Coordinates of C-alpha atoms and ligand atoms in Angstrom, one line a residue:
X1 CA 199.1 -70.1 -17.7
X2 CA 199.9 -71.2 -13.7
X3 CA 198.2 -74.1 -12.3
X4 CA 195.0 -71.7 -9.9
X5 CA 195.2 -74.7 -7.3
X6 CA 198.8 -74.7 -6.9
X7 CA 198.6 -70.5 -6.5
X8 CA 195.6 -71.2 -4.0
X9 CA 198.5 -73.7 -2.4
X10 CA 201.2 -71.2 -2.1
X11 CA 199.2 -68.6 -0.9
X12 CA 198.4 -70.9 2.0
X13 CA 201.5 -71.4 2.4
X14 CA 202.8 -68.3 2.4
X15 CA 200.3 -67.7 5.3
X16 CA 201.4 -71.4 7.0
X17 CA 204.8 -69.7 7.5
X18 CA 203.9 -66.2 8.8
X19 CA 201.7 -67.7 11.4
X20 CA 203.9 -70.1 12.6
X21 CA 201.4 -73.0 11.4
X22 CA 202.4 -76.9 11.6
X23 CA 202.5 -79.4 8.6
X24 CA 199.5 -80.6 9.9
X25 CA 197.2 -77.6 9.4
X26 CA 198.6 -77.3 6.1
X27 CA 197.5 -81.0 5.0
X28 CA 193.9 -79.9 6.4
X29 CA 193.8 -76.3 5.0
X30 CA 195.3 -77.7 1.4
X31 CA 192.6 -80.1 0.0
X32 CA 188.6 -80.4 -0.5
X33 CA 186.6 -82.4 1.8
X34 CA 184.8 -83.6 -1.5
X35 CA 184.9 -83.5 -5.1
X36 CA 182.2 -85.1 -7.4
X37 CA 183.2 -85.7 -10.7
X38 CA 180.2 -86.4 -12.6
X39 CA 179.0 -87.6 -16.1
X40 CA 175.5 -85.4 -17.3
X41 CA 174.3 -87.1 -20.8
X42 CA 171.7 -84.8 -22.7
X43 CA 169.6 -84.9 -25.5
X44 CA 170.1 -82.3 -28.0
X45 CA 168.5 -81.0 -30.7
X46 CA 169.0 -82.7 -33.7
X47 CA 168.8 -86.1 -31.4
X48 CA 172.1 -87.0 -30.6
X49 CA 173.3 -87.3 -27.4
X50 CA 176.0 -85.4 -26.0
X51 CA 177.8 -86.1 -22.2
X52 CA 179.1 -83.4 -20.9
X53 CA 181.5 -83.5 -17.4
X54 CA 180.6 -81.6 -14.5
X55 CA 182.5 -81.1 -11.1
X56 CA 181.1 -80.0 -7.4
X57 CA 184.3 -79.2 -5.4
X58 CA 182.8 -79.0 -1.6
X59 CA 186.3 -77.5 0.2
X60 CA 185.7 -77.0 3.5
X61 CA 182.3 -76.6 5.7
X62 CA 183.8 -76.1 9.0
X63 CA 182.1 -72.7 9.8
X64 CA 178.8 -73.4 7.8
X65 CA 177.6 -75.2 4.6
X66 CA 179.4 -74.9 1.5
X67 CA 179.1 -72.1 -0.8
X68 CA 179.8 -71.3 -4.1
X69 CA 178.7 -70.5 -7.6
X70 CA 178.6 -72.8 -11.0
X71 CA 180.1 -72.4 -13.8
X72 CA 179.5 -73.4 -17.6
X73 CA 182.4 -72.6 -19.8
X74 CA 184.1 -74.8 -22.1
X75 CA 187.6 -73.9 -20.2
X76 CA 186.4 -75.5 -17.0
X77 CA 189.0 -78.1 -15.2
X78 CA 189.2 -80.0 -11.8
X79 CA 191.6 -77.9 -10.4
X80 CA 190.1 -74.8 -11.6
X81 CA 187.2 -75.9 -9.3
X82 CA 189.3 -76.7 -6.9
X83 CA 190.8 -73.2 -6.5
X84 CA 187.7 -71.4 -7.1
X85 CA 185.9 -73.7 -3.9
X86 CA 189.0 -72.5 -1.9
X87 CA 188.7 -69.1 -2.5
X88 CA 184.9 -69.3 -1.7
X89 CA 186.1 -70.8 2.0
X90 CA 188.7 -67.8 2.8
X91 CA 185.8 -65.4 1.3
X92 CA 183.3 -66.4 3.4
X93 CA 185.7 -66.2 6.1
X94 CA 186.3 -62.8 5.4
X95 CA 182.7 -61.6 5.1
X96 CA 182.6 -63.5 8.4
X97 CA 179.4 -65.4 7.3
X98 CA 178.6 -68.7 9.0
X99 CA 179.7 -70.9 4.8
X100 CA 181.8 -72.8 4.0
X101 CA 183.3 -72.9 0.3
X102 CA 182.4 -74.9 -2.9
X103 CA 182.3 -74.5 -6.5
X104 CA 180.9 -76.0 -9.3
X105 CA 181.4 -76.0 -13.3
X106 CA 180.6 -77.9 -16.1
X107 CA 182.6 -78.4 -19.5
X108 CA 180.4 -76.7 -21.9
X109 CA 180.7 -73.7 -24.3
X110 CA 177.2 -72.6 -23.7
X111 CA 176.8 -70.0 -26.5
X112 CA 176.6 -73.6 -28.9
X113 CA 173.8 -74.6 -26.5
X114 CA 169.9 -73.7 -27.7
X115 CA 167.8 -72.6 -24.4
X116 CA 166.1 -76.5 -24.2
X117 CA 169.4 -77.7 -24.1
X118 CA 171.1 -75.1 -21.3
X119 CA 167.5 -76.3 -19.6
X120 CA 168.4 -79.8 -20.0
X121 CA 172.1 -79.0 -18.7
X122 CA 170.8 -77.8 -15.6
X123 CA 168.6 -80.4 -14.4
X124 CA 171.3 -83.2 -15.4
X125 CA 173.5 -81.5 -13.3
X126 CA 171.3 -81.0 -10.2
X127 CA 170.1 -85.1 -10.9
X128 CA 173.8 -86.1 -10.5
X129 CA 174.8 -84.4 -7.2
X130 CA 171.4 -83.6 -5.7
X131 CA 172.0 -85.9 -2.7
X132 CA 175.1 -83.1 -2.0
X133 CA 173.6 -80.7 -2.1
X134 CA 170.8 -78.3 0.5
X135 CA 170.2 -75.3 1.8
X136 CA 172.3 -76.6 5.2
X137 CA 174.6 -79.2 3.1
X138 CA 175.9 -76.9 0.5
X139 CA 174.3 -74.4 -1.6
X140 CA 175.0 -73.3 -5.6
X141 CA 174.8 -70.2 -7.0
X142 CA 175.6 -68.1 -10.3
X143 CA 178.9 -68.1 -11.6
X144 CA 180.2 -67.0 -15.6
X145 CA 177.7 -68.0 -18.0
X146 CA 174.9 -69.2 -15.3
X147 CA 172.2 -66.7 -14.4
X148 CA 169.1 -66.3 -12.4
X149 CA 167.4 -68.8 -15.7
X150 CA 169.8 -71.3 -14.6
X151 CA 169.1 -71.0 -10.9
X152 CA 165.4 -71.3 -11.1
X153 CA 166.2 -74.3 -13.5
X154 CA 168.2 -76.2 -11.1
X155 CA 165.9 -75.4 -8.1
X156 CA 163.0 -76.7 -9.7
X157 CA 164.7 -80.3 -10.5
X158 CA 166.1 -80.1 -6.8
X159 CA 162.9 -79.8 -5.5
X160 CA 160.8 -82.2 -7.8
X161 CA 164.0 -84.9 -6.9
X162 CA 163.3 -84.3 -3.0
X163 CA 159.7 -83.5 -3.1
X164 CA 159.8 -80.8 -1.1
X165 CA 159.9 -77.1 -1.7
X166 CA 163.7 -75.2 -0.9
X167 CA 164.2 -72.1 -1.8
X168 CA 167.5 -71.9 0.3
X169 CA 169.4 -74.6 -1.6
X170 CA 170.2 -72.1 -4.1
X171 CA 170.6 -68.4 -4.6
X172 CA 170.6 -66.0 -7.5
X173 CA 167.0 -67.1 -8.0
X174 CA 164.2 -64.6 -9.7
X175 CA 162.6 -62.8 -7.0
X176 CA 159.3 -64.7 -8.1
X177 CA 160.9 -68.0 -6.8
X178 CA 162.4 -66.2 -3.3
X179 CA 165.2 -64.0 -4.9
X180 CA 166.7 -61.2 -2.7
X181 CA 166.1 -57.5 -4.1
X182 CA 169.3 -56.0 -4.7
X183 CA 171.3 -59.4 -5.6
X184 CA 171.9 -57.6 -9.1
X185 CA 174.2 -54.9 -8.1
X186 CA 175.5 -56.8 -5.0
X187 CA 178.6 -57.2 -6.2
X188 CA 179.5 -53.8 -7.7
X189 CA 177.9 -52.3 -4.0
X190 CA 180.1 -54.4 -2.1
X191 CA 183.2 -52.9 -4.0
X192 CA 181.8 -49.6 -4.0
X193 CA 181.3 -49.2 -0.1
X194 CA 185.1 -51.2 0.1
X195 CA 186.8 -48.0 -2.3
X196 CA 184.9 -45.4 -0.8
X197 CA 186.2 -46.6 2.8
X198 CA 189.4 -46.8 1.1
X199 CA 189.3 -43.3 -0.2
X200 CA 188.3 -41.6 2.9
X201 CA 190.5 -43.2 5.0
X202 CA 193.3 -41.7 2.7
X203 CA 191.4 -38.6 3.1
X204 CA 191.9 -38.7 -1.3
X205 CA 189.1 -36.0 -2.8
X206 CA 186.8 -38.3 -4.8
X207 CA 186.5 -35.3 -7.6
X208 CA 190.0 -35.7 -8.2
X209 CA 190.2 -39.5 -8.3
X210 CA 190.5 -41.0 -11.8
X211 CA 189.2 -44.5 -12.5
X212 CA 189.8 -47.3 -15.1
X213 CA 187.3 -49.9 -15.5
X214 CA 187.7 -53.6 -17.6
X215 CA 184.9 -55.3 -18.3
X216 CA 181.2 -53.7 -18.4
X217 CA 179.3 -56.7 -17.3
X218 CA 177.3 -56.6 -14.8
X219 CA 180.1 -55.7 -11.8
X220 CA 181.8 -53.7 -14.3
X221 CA 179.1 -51.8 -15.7
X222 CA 177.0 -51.4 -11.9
X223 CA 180.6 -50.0 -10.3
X224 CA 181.1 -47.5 -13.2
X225 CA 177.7 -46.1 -12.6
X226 CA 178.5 -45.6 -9.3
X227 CA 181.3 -44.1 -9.1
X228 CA 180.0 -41.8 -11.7
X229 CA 177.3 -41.3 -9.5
X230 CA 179.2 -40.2 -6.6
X231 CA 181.6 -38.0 -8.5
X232 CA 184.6 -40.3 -9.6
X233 CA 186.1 -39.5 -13.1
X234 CA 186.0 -42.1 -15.2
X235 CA 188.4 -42.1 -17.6
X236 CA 188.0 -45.1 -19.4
X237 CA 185.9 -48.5 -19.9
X238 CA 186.0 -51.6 -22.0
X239 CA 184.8 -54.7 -22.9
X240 CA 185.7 -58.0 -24.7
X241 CA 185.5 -55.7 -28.1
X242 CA 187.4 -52.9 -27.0
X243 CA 188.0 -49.8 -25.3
X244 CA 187.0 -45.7 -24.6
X245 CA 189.4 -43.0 -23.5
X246 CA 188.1 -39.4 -22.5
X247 CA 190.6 -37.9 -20.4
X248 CA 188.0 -35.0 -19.2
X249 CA 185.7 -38.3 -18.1
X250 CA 182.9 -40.5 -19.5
X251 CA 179.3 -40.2 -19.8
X252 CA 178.6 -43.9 -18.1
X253 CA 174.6 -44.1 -18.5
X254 CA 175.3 -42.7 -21.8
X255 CA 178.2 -45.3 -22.6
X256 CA 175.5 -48.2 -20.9
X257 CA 172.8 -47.1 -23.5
X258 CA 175.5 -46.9 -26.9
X259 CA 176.9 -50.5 -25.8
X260 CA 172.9 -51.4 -25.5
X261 CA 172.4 -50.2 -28.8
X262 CA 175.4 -51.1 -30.3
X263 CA 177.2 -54.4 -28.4
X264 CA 180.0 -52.6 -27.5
X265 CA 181.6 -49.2 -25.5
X266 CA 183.8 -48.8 -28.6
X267 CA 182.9 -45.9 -31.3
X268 CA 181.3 -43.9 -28.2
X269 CA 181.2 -40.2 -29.5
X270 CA 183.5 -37.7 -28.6
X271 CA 185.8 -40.4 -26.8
X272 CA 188.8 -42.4 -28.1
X273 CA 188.8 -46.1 -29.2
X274 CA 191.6 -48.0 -27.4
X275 CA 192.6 -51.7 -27.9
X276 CA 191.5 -53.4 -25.0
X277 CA 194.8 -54.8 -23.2
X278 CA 195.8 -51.4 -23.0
X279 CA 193.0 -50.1 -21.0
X280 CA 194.9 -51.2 -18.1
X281 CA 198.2 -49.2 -18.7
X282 CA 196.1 -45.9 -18.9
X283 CA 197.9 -43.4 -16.3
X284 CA 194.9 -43.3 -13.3
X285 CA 194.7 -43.3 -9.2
X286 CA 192.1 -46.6 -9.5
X287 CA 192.2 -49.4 -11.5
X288 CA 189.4 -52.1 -11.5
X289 CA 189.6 -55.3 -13.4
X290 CA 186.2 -56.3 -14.0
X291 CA 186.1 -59.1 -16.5
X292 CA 188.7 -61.9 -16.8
X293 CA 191.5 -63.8 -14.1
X294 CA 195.3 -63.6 -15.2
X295 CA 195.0 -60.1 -16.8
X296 CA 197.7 -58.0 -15.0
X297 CA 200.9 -60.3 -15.2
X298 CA 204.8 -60.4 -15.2
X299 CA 204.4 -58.8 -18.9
X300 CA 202.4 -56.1 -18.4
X301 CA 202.8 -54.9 -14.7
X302 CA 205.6 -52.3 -15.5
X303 CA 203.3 -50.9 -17.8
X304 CA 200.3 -50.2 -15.2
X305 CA 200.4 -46.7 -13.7
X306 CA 197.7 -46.6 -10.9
X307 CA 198.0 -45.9 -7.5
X308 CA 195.4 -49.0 -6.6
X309 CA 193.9 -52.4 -8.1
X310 CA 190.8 -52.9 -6.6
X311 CA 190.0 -56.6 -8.0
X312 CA 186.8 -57.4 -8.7
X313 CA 187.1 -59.9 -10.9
X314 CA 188.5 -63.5 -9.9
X315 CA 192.0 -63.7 -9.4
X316 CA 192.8 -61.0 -11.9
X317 CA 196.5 -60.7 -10.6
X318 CA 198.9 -63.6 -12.6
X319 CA 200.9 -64.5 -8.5
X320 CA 204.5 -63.3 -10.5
X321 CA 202.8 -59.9 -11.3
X322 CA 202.3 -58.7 -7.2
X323 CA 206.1 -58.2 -6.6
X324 CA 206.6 -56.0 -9.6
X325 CA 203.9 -54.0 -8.8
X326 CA 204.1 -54.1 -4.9
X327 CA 208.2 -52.9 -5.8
X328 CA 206.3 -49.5 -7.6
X329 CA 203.6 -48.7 -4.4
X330 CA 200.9 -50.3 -6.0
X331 CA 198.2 -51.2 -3.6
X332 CA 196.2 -54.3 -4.4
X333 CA 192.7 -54.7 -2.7
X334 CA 192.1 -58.3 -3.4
X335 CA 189.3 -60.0 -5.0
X336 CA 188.4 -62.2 -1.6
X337 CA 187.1 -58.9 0.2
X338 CA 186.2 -56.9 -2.8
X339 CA 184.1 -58.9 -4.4
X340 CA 182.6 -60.5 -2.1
X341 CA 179.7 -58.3 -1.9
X342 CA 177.4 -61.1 -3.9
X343 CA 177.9 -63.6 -1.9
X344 CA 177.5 -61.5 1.0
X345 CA 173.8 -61.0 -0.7
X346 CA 173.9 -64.5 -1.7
X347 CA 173.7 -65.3 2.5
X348 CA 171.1 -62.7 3.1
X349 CA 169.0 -64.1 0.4
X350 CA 169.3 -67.6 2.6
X351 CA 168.6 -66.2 5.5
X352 CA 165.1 -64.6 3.6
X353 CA 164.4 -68.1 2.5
X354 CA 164.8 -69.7 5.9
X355 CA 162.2 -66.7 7.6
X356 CA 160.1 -67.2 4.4
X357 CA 160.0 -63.6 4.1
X358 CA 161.6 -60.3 2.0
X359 CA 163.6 -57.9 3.2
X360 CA 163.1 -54.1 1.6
X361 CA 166.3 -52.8 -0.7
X362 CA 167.3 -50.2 1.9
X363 CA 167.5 -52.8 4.6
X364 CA 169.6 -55.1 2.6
X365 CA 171.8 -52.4 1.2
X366 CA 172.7 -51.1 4.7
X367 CA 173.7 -54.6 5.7
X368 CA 175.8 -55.1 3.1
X369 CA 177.6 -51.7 3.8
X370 CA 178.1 -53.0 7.2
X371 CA 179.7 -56.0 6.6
X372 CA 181.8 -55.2 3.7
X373 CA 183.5 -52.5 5.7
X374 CA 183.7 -54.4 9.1
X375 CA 185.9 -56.4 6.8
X376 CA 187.8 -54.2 5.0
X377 CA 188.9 -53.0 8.1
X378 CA 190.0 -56.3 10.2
X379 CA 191.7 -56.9 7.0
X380 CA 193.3 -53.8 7.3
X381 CA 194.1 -54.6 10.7
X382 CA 195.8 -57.1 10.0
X383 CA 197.6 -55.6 7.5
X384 CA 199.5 -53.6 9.9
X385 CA 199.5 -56.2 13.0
X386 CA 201.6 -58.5 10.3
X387 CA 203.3 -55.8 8.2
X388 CA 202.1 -57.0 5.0
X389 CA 199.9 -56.7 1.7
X390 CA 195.9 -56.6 1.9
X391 CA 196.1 -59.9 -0.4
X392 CA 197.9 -62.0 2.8
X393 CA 195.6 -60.0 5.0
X394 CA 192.4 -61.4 3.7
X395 CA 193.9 -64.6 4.2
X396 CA 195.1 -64.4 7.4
X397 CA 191.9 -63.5 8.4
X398 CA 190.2 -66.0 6.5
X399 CA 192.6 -69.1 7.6
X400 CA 192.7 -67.7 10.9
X401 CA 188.9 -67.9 11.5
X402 CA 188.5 -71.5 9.3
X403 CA 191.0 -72.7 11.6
X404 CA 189.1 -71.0 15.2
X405 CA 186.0 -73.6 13.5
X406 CA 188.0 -76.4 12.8
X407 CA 190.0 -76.8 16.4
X408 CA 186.2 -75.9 18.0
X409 CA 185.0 -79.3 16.4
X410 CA 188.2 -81.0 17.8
X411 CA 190.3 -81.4 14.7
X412 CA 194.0 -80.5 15.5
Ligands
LIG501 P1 179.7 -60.6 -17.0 O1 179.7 -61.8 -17.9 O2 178.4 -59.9 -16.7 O3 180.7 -59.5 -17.7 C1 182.0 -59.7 -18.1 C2 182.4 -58.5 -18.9 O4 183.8 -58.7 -19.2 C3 181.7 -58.3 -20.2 O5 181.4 -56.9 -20.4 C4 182.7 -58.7 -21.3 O6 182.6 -58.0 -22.5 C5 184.0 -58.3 -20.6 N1 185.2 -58.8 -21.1 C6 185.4 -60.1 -21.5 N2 186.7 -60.2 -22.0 C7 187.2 -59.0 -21.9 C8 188.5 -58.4 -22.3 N3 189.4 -59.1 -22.8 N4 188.7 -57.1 -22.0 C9 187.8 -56.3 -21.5 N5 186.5 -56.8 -21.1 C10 186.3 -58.1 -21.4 O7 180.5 -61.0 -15.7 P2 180.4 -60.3 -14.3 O8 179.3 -61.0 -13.5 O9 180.4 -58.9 -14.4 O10 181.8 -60.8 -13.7 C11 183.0 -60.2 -14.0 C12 184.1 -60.7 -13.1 O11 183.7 -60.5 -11.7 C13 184.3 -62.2 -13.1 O12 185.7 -62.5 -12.9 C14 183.5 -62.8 -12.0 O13 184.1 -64.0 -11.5 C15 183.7 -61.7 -11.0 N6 182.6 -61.7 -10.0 C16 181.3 -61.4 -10.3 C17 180.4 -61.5 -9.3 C18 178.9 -61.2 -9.7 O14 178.1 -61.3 -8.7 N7 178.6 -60.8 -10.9 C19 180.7 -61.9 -8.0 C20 182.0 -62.1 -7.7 C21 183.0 -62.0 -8.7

């Protein structure tokens, strides 16, 4: 599988060369301002001690503090962190919020941890970078395998290491510890209000629009039920067991309760098993990978028949599969505007934190619309300014406003 910091590189550039960018911006556009590397030694179970490697990759902070989720997974690496903090910089961008971008991860398979040890995890991380970390230095967040457990966790060591209370050094927390309603479904809103611009815009009739979904975790599954909702059909869903076909259209709430019962979408009555790669070649207008990175590639991309990807996992397009599918009309809406409706909630929950106060569901959702399609549409802008894809739109945008910060602190 590619290198995800040397396709972070050539996507900048790719955008280096349309905008006529020196050498120069490139060197300071290419590489994080800091990257801790850091050694966590915990005490497990049975006595032994384990030490597990961690990263905080702080990219760039030149519009705001850094921003970014952590990760535990046991496929973690430096670069992968390295790419992901990028990407958080041109999303922020995007979203136009006043972040930066960082990421975090640690080399763990956390199913093999018990719930004292994940706890243990997640203060020995917090000990080893703490100094680095605050609500106006840089400030974690969920990622794969970390959740609002984690959060709370990790805020509490930060707090007892500093002495001081700080809700706003992290986000993702239970609403008990200054959470923001809505955070849940923030993501799979964000998308939603980005396809339903989409849609109208193209004047498409929603009731005829066919959707495919990968992945039924929580963007996966929140999307489907709102596209349901609103009248989409959708013709099939998966999951890392499998996948469901009806081509007359799926019950969602009732697929949500059978993979509640059951672990899985697959054996749904009344609806087709279907192995799950080939979820994504099922003839349909939308497509949405929901689950892993690297799924549509060079192999697979003649085999797709969708009018649009909207992507809202993480870099779920392999960088050789774009030109096969850009050849056949297929639109890509890409992951750095469409799934950046979290952290877009992720920044509202900050902003909470720093009034000490809670904003009401409707308020926050109507914000979110707001911003996610007063991006949508300077990317789209763009997009026809430049003559390109959405993908180098987004970053255009993004590089283009990281850059406006950069010169307006004097660094040319
Ligand atoms: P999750 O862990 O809740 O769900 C992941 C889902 O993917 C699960 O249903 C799992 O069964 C499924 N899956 C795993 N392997 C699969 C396979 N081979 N085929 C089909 N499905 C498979 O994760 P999530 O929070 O929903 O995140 C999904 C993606 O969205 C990730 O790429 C994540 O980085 C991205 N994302 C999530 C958020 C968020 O706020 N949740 C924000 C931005 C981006």
């Amino acid at each position: 599988m590619s290198n995800p910091y040397q396709n972070a590189l050539n996507q900048i550039k790719k955008v280096v060369q349309i905008l006529n960018l020196d050498e120069n911006t490139y060197r300071l556009l290419s590489a994080p301002k800091r990257i801790l590397e850091v050694a966590i030694p915990v005490k497990m179970d049975d006595g032994s001690i384990k030490v597990f490697q961690g990263f905080r990759s702080q990219f760039n902070d030149s519009r705001g503090p850094y921003k970014g989720g952590i990760r535990f997974h046991p496929k973690v690496t430096r670069d992968e962190v390295k790419a992901l903090s990028m990407w958080m910089t041109w999303k922020c961008a995007v979203l136009d919020l006043p972040l930066g971008g960082g990421k975090g991860g640690v080399i763990v398979d956390p199913k093999k941890l018990s719930r004292g040890e994940a706890e243990k995890l997640s203060h020995g991380y917090i000990q080893a970078i703490y100094k680095y970390l605050g609500p106006d230095q840089d400030v974690p967040a969920p990622d794969v395998y970390t959740n609002q457990e984690v959060m709370a966790w990790m805020l509490d060591e930060y707090e007892r290491l500093t002495g001081r209370h700080a809700p706003g050094m992290i986000t993702g927390k239970p609403l008990s510890l200054g959470g923001s309603r809505g955070r849940e479904i923030a993501t799979a809103l964000g998308a939603y209000y980005v396809i339903l611009e989409a849609m109208s815009r193209r004047r498409i009739v929603i009731q005829k629009t066919r959707v495919v979904i990968q992945g039924m975790g929580n963007a996966g599954a929140n999307l489907a039920l709102l596209l349901a909702k609103k009248g989409f059909k959708i013709l099939a869903l998966s999951d890392s067991k499998g996948g469901i076909f009806s081509p007359s259209g799926l019950d969602v709430k009732k697929v949500i309760r059978h993979k509640e019962s059951t672990g899985s979408v697959i054996n749904f009555e009344g609806a087709k098993n279907i192995k799950s790669d080939r979820v994504l070649e099922i003839p349909c207008d939308i497509l949405v990978p929901a689950a892993l990175e690297n799924v549509i590639t060079k192999k697979n991309a003649r085999k797709i028949k969708t009018k649009f990807i909207f992507e809202v996992a993480n870099g779920p397009t392999a960088p050789e599969a774009e030109p096969l599918l850009a050849k056949r009309k297929i639109e890509i809406i890409p992951d750095i505007l469409v799934n950046a409706g979290g952290v877009t909630v992720s920044y509202f929950e900050q902003v909470q934190n720093a009034q000490n106060f809670s904003w009401e569901e409707k308020e926050i959702f109507q914000k979110l619309e707001k911003k996610m399609i007063e991006a949508y549409r300077a990317v789209l802008s763009l997009k026809e300014k430049y003559q390109t894809d959405m993908r180098t739109a987004a970053l255009i945008l993004a590089i283009l406003r990281v850059i406006e910060a950069m010169k307006k602190r004097g660094m040319e």
